[in-house]
PDB file of C-alpha atoms in Angstrom:
ATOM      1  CA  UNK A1017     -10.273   8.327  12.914  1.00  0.00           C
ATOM      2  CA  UNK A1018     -10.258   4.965  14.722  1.00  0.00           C
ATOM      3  CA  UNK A1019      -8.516   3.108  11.159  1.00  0.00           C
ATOM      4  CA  UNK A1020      -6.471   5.941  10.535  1.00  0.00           C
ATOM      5  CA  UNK A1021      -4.859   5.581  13.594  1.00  0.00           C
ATOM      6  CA  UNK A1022      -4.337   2.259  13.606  1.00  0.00           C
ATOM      7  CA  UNK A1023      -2.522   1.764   9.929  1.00  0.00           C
ATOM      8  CA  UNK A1024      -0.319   4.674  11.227  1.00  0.00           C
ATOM      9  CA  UNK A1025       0.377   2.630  14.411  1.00  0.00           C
ATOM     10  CA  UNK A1026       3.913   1.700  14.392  1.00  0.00           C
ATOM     11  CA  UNK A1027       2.783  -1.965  15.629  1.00  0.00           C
ATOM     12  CA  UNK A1028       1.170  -2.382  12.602  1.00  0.00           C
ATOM     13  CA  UNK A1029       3.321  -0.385  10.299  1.00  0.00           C
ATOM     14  CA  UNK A1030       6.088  -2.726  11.843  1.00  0.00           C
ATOM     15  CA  UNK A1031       3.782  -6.065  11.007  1.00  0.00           C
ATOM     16  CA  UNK A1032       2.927  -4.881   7.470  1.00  0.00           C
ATOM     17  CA  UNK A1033       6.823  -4.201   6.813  1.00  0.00           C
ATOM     18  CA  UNK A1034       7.881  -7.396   8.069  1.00  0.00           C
ATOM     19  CA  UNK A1035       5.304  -9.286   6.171  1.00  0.00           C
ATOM     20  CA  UNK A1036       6.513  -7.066   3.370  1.00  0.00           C
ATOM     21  CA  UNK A1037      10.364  -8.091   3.620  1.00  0.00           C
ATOM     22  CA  UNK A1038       9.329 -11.591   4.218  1.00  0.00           C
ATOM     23  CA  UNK A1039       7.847 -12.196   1.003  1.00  0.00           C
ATOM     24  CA  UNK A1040       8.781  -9.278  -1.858  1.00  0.00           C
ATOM     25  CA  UNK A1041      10.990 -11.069  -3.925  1.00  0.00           C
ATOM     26  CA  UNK A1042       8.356 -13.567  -5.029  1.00  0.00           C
ATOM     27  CA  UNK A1043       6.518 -11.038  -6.484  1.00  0.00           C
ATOM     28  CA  UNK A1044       7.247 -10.079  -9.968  1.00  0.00           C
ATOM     29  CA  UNK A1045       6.313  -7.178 -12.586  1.00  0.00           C
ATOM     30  CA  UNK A1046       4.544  -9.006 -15.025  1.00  0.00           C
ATOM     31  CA  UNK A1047       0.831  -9.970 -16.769  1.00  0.00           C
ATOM     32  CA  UNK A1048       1.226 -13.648 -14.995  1.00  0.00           C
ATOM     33  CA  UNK A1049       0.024 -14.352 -11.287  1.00  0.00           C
ATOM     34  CA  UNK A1050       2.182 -17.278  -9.858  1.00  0.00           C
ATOM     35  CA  UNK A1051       0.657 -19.439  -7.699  1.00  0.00           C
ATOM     36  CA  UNK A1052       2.334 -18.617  -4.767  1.00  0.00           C
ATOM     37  CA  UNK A1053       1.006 -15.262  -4.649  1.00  0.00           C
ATOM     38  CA  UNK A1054      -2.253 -16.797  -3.402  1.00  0.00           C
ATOM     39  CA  UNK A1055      -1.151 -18.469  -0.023  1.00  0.00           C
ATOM     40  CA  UNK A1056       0.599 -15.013   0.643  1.00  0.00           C
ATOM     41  CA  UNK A1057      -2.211 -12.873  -0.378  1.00  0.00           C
ATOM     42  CA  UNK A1058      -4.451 -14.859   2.260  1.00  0.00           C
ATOM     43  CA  UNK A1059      -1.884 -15.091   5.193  1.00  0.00           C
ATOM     44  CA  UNK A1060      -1.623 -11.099   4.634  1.00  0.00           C
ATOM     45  CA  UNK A1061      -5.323 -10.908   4.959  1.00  0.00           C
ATOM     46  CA  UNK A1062      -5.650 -13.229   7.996  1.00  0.00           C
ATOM     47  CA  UNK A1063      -2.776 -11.359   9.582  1.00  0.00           C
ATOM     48  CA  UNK A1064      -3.595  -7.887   8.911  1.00  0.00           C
ATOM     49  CA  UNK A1065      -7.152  -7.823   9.099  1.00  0.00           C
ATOM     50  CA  UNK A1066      -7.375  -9.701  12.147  1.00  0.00           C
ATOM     51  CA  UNK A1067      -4.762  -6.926  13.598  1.00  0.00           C
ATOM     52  CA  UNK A1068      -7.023  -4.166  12.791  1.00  0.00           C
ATOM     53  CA  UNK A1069     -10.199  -6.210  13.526  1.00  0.00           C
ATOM     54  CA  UNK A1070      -8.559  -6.634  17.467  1.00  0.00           C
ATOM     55  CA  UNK A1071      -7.633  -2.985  17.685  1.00  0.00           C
ATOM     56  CA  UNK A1072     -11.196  -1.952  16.524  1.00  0.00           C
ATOM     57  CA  UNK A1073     -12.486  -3.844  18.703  1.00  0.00           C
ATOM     58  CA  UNK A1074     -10.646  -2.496  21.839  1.00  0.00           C
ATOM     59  CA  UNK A1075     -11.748   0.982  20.647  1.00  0.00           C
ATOM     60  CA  UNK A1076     -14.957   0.720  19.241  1.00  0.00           C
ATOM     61  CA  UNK A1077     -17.873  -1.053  21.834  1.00  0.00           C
ATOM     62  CA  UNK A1078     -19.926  -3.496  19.773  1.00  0.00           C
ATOM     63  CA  UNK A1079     -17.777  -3.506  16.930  1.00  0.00           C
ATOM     64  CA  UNK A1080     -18.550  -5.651  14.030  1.00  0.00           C
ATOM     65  CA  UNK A1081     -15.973  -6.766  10.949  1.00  0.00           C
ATOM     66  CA  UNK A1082     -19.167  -7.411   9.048  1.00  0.00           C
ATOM     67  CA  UNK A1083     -20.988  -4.261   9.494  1.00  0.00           C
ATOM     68  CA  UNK A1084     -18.001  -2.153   9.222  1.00  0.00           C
ATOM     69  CA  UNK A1085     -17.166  -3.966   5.680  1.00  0.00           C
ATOM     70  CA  UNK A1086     -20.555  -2.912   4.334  1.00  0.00           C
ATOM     71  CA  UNK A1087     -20.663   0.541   6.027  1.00  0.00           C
ATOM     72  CA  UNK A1088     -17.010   0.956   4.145  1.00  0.00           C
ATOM     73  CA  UNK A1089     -18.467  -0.016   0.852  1.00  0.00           C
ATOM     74  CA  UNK A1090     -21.454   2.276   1.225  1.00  0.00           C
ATOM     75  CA  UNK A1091     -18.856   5.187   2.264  1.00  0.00           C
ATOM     76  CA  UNK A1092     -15.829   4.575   0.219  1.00  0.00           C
ATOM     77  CA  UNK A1093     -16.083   8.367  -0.816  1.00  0.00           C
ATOM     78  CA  UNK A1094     -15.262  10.022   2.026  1.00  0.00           C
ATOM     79  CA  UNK A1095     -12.065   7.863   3.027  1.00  0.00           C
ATOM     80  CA  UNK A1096      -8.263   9.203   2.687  1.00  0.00           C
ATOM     81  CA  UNK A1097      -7.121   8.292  -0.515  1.00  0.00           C
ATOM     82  CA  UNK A1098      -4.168   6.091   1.078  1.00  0.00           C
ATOM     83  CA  UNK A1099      -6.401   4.574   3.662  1.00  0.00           C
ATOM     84  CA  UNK A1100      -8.705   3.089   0.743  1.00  0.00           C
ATOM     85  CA  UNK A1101      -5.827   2.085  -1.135  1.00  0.00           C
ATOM     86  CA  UNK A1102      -4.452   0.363   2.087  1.00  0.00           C
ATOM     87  CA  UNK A1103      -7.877  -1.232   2.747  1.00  0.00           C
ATOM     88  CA  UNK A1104      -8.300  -2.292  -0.982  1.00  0.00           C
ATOM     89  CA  UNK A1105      -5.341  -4.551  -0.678  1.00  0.00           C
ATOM     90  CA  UNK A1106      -7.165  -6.609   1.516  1.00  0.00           C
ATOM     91  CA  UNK A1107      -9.914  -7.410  -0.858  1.00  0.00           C
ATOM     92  CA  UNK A1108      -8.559  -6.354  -4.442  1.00  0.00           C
ATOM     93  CA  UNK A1109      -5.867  -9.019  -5.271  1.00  0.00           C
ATOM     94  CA  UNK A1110      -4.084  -6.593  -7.960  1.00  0.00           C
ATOM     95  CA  UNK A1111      -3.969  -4.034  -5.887  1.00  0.00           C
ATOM     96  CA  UNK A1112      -1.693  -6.515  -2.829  1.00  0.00           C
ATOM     97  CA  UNK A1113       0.370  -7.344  -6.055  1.00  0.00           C
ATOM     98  CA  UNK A1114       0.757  -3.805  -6.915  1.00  0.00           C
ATOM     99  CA  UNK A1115       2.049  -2.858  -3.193  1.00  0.00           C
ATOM    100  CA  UNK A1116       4.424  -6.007  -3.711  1.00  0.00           C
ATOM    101  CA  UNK A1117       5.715  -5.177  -6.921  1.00  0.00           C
ATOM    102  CA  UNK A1118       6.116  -1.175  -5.844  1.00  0.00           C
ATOM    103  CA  UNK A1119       8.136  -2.371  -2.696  1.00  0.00           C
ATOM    104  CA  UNK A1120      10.523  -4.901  -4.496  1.00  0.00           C
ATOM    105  CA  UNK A1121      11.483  -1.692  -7.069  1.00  0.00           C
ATOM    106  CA  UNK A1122      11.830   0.408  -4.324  1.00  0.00           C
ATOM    107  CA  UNK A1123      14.142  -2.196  -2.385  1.00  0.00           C
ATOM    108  CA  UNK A1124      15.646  -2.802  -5.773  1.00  0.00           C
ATOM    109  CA  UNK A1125      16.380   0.878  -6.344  1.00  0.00           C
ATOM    110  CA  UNK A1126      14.349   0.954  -9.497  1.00  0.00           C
ATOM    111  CA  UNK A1127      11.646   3.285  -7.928  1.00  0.00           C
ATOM    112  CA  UNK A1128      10.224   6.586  -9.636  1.00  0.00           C
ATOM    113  CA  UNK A1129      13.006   8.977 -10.016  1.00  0.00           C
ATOM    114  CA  UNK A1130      12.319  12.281 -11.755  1.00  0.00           C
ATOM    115  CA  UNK A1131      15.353  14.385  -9.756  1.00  0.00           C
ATOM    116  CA  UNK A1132      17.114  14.481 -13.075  1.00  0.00           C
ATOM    117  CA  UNK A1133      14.195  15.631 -15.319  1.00  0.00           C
ATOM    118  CA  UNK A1134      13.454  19.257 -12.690  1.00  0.00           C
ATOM    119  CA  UNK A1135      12.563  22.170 -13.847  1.00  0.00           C
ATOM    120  CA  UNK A1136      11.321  25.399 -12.116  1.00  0.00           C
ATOM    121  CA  UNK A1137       9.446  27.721 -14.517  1.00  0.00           C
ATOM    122  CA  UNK A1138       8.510  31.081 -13.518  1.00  0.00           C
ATOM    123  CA  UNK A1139       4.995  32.179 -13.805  1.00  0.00           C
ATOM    124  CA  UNK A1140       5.663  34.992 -15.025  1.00  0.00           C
ATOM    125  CA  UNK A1141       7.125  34.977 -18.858  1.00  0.00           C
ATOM    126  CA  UNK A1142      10.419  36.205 -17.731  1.00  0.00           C
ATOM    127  CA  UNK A1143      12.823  32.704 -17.648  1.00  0.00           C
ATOM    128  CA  UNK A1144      13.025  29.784 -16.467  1.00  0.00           C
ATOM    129  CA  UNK A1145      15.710  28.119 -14.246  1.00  0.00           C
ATOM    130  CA  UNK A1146      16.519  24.250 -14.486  1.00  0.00           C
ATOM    131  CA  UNK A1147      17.938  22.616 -11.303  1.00  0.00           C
ATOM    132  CA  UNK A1148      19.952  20.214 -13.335  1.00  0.00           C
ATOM    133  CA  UNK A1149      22.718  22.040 -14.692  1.00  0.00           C
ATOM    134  CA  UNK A1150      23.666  19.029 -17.740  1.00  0.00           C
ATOM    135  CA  UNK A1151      20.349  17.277 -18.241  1.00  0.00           C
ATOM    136  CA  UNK A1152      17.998  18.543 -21.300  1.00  0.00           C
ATOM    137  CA  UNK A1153      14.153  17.607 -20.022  1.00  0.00           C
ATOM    138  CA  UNK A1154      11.895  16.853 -21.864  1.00  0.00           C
ATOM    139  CA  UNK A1155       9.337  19.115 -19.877  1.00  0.00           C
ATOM    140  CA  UNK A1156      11.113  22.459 -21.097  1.00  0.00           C
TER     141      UNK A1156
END
């Protein structure tokens, strides 16, 4: 409800973004943690929690960051898979440098791309029918 709302907020979607473009090309795709991520990964947590912390409490009377940490470990379950994921960055340092990485290939133009690897298959054991008229696939 409350968080969901929030992260979708385009004040914070805006903050994240910016925070984002500020700082993606330090991040790299490799095994080794520089140690500049650090300083970033705890001026993203300062900013962004503290964002979400304010906006709780405006919603929520008698809100508490410490109760609602525990209460989210206790329930991690029965959160939207994206919300967790969006949450974890705040605590799971691989998981920030994940979201870095991910952004800087999708600046980059290096993100997934499977448009040239399509196939539609009927369910039926009639034919199929490729949408890529020159490209073999390897899941034909």
């Amino acid at each position: 409800g409350n968080i969901e709302d929030i992260i979708m907020d385009a004040e914070f979607q805006q903050l994240q973004r910016s925070f984002m473009e500020k700082y993606y090309l330090e991040f790299e795709d490799s095994e080794e943690n520089k140690l500049s991520y650090t300083p970033i990964f705890n001026e993203y947590i300062d900013l962004l929690e503290k964002f979400i912390e304010q906006q709780l409490v405006k919603r929520v009377p008698g809100f508490s960051m410490t109760s609602f940490t525990a209460s989210l470990k206790q329930h991690k379950d029965e959160i939207s898979g994206d919300i967790f994921d969006m949450l974890l960055t705040f605590t799971d340092f691989l998981a920030f440098k994940e979201m870095f990485v991910d952004y800087r290939a999708e600046k980059e133009g290096r993100g997934l791309d499977l448009s040239s690897g399509l196939v539609v298959k009927s369910l039926t054991a009639s034919s199929s029918t490729s949408l890529t008229a020159n490209c073999p696939s390897p899941l034909q």
